[in-house]
Tab-separated table of C-alpha atoms and ligand atoms in Angstrom:
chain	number	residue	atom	x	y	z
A	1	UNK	CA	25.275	-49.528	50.389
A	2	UNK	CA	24.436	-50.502	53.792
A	3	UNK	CA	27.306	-48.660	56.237
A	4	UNK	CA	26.373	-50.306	58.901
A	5	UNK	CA	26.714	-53.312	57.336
A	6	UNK	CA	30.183	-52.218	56.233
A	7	UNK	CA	31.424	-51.534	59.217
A	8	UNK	CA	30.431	-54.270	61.298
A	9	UNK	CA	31.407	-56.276	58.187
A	10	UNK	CA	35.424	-54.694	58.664
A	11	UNK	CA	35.498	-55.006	62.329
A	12	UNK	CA	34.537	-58.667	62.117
A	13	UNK	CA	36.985	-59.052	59.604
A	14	UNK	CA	39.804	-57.566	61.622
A	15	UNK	CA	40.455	-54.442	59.495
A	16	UNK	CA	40.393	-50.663	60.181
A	17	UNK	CA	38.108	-48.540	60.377
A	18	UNK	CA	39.428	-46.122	57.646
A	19	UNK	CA	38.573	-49.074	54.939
A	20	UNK	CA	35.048	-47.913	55.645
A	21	UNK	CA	35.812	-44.442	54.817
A	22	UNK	CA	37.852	-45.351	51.753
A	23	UNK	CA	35.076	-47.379	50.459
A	24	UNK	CA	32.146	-44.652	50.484
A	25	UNK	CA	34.747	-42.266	49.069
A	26	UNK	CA	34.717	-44.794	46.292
A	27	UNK	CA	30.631	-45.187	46.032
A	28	UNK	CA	30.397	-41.410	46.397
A	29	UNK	CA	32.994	-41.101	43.142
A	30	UNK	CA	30.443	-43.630	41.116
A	31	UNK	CA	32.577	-46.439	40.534
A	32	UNK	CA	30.179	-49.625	39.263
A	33	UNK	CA	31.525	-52.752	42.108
A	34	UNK	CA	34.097	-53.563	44.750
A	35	UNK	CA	36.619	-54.150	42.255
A	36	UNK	CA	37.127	-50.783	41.355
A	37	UNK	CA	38.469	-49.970	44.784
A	38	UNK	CA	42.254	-50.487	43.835
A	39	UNK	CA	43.167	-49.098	47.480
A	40	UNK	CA	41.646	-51.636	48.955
A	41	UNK	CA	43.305	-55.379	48.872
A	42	UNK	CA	42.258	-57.566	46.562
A	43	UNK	CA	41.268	-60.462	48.968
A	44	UNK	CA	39.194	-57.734	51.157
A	45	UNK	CA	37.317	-56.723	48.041
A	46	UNK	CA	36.660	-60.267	47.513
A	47	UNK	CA	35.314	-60.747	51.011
A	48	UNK	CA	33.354	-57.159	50.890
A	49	UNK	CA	31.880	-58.559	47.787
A	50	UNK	CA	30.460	-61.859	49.383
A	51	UNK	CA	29.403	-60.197	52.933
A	52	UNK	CA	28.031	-56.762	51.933
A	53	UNK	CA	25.659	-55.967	48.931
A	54	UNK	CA	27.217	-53.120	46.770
A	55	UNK	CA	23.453	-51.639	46.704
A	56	UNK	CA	20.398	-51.981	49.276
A	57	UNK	CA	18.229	-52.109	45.922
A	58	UNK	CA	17.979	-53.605	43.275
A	59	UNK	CA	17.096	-51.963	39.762
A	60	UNK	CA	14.308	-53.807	38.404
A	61	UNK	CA	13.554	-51.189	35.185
A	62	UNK	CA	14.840	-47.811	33.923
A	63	UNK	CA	13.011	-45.789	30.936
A	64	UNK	CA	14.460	-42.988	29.445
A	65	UNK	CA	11.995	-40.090	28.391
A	66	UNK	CA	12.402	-37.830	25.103
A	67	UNK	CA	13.762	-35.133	26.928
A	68	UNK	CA	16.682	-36.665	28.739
A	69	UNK	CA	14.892	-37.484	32.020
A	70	UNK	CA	15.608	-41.223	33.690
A	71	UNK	CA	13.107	-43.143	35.618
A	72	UNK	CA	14.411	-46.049	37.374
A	73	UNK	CA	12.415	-48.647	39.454
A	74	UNK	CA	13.836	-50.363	42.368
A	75	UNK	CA	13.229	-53.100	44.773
A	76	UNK	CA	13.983	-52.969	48.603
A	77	UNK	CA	15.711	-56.244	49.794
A	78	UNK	CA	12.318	-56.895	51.200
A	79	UNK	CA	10.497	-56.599	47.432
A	80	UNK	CA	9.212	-52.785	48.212
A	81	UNK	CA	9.088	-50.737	45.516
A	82	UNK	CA	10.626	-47.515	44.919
A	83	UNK	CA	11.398	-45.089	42.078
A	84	UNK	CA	13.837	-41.987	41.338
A	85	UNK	CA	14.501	-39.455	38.836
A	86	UNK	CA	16.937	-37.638	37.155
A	87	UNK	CA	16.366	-34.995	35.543
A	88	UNK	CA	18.643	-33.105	32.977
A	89	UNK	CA	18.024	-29.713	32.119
A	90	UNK	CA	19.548	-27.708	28.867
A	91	UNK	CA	21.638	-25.238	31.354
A	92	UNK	CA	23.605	-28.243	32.423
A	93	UNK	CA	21.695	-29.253	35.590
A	94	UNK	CA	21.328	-32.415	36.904
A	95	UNK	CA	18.815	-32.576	39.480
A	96	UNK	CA	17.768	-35.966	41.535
A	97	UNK	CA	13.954	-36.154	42.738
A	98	UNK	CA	14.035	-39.031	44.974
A	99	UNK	CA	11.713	-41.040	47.191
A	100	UNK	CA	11.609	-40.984	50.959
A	101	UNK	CA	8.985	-43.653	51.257
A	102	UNK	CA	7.446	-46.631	49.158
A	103	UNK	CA	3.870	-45.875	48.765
A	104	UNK	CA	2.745	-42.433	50.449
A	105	UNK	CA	0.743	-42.947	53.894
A	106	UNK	CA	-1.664	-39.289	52.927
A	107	UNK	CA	-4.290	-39.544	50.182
A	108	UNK	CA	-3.663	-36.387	48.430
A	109	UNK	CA	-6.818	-37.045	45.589
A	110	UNK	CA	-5.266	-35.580	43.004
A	111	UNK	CA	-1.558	-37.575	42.995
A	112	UNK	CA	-0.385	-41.304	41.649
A	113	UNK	CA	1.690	-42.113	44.496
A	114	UNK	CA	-1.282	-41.617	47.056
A	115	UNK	CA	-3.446	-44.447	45.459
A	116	UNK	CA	-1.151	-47.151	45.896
A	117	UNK	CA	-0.380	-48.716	49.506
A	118	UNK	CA	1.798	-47.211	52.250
A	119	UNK	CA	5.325	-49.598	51.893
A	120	UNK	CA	7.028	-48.113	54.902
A	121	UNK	CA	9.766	-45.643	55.107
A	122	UNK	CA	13.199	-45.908	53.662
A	123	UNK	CA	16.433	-46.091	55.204
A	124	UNK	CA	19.236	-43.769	55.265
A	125	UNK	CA	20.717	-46.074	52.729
A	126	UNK	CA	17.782	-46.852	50.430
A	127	UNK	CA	17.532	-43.095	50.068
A	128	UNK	CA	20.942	-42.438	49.523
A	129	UNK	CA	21.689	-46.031	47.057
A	130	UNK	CA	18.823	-44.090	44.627
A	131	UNK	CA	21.026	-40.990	44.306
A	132	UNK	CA	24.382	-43.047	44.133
A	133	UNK	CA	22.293	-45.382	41.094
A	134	UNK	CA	22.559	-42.102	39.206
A	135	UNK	CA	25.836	-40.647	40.022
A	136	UNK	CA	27.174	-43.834	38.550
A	137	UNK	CA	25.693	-42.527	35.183
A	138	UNK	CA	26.739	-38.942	35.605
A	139	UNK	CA	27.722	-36.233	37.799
A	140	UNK	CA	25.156	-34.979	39.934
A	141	UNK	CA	24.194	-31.084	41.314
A	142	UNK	CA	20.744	-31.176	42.983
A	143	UNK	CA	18.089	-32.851	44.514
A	144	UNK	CA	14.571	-32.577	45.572
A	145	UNK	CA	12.875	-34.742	47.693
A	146	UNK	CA	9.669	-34.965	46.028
A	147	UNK	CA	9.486	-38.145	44.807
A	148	UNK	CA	7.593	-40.960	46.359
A	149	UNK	CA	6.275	-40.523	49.955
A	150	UNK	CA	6.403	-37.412	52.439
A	151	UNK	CA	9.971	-36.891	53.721
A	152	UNK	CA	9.295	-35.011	57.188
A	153	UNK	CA	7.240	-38.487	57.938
A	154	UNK	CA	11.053	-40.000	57.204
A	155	UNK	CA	13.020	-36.981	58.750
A	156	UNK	CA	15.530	-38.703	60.604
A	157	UNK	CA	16.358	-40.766	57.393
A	158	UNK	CA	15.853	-38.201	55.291
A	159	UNK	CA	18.476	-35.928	57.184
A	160	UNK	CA	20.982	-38.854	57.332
A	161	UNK	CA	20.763	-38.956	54.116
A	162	UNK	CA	21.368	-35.642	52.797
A	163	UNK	CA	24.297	-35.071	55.375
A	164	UNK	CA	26.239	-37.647	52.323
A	165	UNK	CA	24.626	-35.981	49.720
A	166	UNK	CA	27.805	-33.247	49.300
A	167	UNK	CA	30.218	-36.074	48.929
A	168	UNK	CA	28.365	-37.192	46.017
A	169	UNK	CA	28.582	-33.654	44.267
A	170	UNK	CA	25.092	-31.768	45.689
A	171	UNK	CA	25.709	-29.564	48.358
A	172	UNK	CA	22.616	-28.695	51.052
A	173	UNK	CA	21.731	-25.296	49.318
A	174	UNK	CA	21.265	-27.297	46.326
A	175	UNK	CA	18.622	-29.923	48.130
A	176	UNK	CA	15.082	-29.045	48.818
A	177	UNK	CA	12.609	-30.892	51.049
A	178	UNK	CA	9.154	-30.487	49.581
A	179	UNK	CA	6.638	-31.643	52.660
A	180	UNK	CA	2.898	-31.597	52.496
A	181	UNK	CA	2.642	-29.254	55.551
A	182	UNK	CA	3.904	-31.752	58.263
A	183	UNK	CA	3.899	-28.970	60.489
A	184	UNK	CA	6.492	-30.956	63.314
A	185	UNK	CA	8.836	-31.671	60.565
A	186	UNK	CA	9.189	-28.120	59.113
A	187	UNK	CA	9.671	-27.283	62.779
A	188	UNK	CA	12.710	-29.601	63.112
A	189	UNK	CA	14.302	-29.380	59.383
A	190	UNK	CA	14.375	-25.361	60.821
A	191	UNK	CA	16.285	-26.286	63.340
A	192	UNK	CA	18.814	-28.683	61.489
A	193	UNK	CA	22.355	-27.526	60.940
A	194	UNK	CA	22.057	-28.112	56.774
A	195	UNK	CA	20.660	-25.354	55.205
A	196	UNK	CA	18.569	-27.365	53.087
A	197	UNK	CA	15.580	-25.529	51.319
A	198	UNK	CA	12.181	-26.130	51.929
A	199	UNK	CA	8.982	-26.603	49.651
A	200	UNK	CA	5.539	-26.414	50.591
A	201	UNK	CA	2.987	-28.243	48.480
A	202	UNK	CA	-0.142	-25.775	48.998
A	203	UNK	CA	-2.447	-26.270	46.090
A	204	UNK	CA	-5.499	-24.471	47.082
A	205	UNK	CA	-5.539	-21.067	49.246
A	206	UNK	CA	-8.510	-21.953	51.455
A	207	UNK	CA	-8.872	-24.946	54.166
A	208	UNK	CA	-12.358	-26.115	52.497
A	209	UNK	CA	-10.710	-26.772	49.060
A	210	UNK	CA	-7.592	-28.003	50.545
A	211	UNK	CA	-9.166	-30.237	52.680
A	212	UNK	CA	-10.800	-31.630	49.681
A	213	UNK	CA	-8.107	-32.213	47.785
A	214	UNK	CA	-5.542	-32.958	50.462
A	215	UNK	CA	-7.286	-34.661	53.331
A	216	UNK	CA	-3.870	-34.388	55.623
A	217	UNK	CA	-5.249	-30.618	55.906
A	218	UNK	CA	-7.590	-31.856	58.533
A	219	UNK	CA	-5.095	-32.338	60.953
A	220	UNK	CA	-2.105	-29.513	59.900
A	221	UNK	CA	-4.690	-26.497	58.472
A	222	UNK	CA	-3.310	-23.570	56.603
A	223	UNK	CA	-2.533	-20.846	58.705
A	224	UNK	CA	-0.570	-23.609	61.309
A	225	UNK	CA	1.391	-24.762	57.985
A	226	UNK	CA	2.291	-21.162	56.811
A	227	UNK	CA	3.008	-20.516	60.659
A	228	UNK	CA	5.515	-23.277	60.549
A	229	UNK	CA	6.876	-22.122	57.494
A	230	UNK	CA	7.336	-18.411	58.882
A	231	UNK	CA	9.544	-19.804	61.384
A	232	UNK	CA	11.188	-21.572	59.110
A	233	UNK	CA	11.926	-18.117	57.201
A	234	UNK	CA	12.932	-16.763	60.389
A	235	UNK	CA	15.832	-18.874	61.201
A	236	UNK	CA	16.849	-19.523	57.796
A	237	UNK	CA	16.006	-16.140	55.953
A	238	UNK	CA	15.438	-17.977	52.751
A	239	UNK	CA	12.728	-18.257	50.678
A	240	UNK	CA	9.915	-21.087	50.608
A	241	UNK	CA	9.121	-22.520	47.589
A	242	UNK	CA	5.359	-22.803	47.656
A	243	UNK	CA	4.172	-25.453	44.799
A	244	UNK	CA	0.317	-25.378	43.320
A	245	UNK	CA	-0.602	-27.853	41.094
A	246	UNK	CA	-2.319	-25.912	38.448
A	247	UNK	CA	-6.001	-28.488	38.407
A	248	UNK	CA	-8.274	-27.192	35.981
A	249	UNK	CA	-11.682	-25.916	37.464
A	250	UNK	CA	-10.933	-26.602	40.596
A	251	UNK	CA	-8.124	-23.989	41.889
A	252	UNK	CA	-7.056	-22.189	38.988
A	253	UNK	CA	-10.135	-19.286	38.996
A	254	UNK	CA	-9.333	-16.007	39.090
A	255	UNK	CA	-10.337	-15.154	42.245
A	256	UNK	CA	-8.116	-18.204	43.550
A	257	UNK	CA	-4.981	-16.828	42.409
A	258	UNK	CA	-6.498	-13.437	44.046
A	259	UNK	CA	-6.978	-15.162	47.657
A	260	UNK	CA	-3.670	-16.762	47.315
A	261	UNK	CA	-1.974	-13.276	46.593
A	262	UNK	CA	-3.399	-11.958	49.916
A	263	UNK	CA	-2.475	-15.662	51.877
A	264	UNK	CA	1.022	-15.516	51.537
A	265	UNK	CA	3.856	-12.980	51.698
A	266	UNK	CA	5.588	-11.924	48.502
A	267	UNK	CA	8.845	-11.465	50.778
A	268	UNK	CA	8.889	-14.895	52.283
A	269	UNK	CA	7.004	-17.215	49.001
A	270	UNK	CA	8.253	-18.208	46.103
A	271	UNK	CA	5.352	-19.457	44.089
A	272	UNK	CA	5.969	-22.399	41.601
A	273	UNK	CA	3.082	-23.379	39.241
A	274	UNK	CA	2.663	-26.902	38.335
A	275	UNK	CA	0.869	-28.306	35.209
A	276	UNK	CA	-0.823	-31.220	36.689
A	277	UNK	CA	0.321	-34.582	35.138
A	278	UNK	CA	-2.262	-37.082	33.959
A	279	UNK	CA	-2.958	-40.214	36.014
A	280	UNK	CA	-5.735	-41.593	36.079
A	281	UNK	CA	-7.369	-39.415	38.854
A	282	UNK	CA	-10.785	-37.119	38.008
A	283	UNK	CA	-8.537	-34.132	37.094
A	284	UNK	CA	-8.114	-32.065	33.932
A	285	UNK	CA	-4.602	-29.776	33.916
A	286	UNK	CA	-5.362	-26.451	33.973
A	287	UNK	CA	-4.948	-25.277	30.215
A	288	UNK	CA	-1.812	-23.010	29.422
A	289	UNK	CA	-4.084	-19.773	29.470
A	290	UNK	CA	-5.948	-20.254	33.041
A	291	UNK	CA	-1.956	-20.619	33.666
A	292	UNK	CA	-0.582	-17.739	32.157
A	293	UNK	CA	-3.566	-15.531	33.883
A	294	UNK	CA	-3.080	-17.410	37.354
A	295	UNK	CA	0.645	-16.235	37.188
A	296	UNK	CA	-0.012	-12.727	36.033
A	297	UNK	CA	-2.426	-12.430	38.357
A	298	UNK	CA	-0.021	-13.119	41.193
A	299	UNK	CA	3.008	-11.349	39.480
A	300	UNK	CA	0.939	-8.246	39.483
A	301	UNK	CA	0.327	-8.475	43.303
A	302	UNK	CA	4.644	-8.612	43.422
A	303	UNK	CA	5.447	-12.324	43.459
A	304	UNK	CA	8.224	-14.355	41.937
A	305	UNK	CA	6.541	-16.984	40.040
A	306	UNK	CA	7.500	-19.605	37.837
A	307	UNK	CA	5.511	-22.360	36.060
A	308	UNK	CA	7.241	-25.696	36.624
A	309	UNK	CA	8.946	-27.497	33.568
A	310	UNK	CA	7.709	-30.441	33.293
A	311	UNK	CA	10.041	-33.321	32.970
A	312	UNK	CA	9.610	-37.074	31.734
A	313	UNK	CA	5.419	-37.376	31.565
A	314	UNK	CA	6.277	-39.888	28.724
A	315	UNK	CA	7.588	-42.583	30.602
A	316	UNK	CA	5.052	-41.464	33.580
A	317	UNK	CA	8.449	-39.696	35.967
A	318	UNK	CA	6.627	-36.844	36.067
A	319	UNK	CA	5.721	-35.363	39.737
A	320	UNK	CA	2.246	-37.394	41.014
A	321	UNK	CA	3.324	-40.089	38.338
A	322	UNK	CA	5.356	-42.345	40.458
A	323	UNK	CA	2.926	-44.898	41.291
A	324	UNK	CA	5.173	-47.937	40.729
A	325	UNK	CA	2.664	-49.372	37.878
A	326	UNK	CA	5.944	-51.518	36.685
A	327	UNK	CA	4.914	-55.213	38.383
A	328	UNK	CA	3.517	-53.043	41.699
B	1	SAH	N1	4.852	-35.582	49.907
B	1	SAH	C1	5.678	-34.479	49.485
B	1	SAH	C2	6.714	-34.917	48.493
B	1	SAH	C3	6.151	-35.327	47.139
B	1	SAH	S1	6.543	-34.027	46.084
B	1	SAH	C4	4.820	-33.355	48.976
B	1	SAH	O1	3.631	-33.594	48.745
B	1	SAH	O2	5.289	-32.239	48.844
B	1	SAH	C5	5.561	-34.240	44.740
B	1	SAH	C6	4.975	-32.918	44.281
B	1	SAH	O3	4.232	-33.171	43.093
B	1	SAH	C7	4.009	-32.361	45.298
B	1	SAH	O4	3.959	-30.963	45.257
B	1	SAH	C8	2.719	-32.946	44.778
B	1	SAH	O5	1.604	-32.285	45.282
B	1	SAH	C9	2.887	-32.761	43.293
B	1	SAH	N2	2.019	-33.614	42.497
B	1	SAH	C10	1.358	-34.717	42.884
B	1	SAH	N3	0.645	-35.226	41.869
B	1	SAH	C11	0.879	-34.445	40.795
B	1	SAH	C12	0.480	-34.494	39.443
B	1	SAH	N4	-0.286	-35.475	38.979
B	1	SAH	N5	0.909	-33.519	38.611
B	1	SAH	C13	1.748	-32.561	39.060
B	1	SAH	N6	2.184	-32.488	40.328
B	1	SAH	C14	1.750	-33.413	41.184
């Protein structure tokens, strides 16, 4: 829901500026429409209902993978489109992965979202009406930003957005930022007041490869990103999540997982694996062996590594999969 809208909506309508407040207390709680806002007057409701759109998007298709995961498709007002996940895990997690952007601007070679056109960013309210979609099916507990688009391109939307996020049940610890390196945006989520985690999308331990596979490497190299990310550790004293996307042949060797050992710190990095997702790139996924020996390989220079579950690659949710193919 727009707030803006909503509140220049009440003041035009003569009321106070607390109805405002009552009704995101409602959208935060999940309720479906206006009418379930029994503390507001009927005739108000009425008139919210008219004048203010209960959602900035529409829902245009939702899928529901074997393993729990939803994938739901949206429209902006102005036909953009824009997908989210939830993802349910057997502990009892509930984790949103949501979009900052429709389309993605950088031409990483490897992901889905990449190959289709640059939308434009998101508003505060486009981010936040994807996580509210969900939290009208169930209670919420995290979120990621690592759906469509790169969020420190979006920060000041991105940031609005998250400051809400607690009222809907997912508190900033619980919220991660995953960036491809956008070395002024690391720089500024550092200095935010949320301690919201951070994510680096690394996928390759030397600037030729990366380069390759992630062209935005030209202009934010390696050691600037990991720089950035330092002083991110600095201020925060929490650990970064580095992700690699395990791509068979290409930086899953041996002497990879080696280099990238010696490139980061074990006392700063968390390293999470990735299986790579099909789409219909020139990649293979690394096969669960060159996986297993990447991680050991790592785990025996001291890190903490895991190997990403992977969530919802039957309806195509799966990270690098939202591409929008629905009608895009
Ligand atoms: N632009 C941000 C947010 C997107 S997050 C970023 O790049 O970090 C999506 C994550 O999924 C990134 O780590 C991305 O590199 C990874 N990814 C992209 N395509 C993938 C694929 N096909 N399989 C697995 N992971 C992929």
């Amino acid at each position: 829901m727009d707030l803006d809208l909503l509140s220049t909506t009440l003041t035009a309508a003569g009321e106070p500026t607390y109805r405002a407040k009552q009704a995101w207390a409602w959208q935060a709680r999940g309720v479906p429409d206006w009418d379930a806002m029994t503390d507001l007057p009927g005739d108000l409701r009425a008139h919210l209902e008219r004048e203010v759109p209960f959602s900035t998007l529409t829902l245009e298709h939702e899928a529901t993978a074997r393993d729990g995961t939803v994938k739901a498709l949206f429209r902006t007002a102005d036909g953009r489109p824009v997908e989210a996940v939830l993802m349910r895990y057997r502990d009892g997690r509930r984790s949103l992965c949501l979009s900052s952007q429709s389309g993605c601007p950088l031409t990483c070679t490897f992901c889905a979202t990449g190959t289709m056109a640059f939308g434009r960013n998101l508003t505060a309210w486009e981010i936040l009406d994807q996580a509210l979609h969900f939290r009208r099916i169930e209670e919420v507990d995290h979120c990621v930003f690592m759906g469509m688009g790169e969020p420190m391109m979006n920060l000041d939307n991105v940031l609005a957005a998250c400051e809400r996020l607690p009222d809907l049940g997912v508190t900033h610890r619980r919220t991660a930022i995953s960036t491809v390196g956008w070395v002024p945006g690391i720089d500024r989520l550092a200095k935010s007041d949320m301690p919201i985690r951070l994510a680096l999308s690394l996928h390759a331990p030397d600037d030729a490869l990366r380069s390759e596979i992630m062209p935005v490497n030209d202009r934010h190299g390696i050691m600037d990103v990991l720089a950035a990310c330092d002083r991110w550790y600095d201020r925060r004293k929490r650990m970064v999540f580095i992700e690699y996307v395990m791509l068979g042949g290409v930086n899953d060797r041996y002497e990879q997982a080696v280099a990238l050992g010696r490139l980061l710190d074990r006392k700063r990095h968390k390293i999470n694996l990735i299986p790579y997702n099909p789409t219909d790139s020139r990649y293979d996924g690394s096969s669960p062996e060159a996986i297993a020996v990447f991680r050991s390989v790592l785990e025996r220079q001291g890190y903490n590594v895991t190997v990403r579950l992977t969530r919802g690659r039957d309806i195509d949710a799966a990270c690098g999969q939202l591409a929008a193919r629905a009608g895009a």
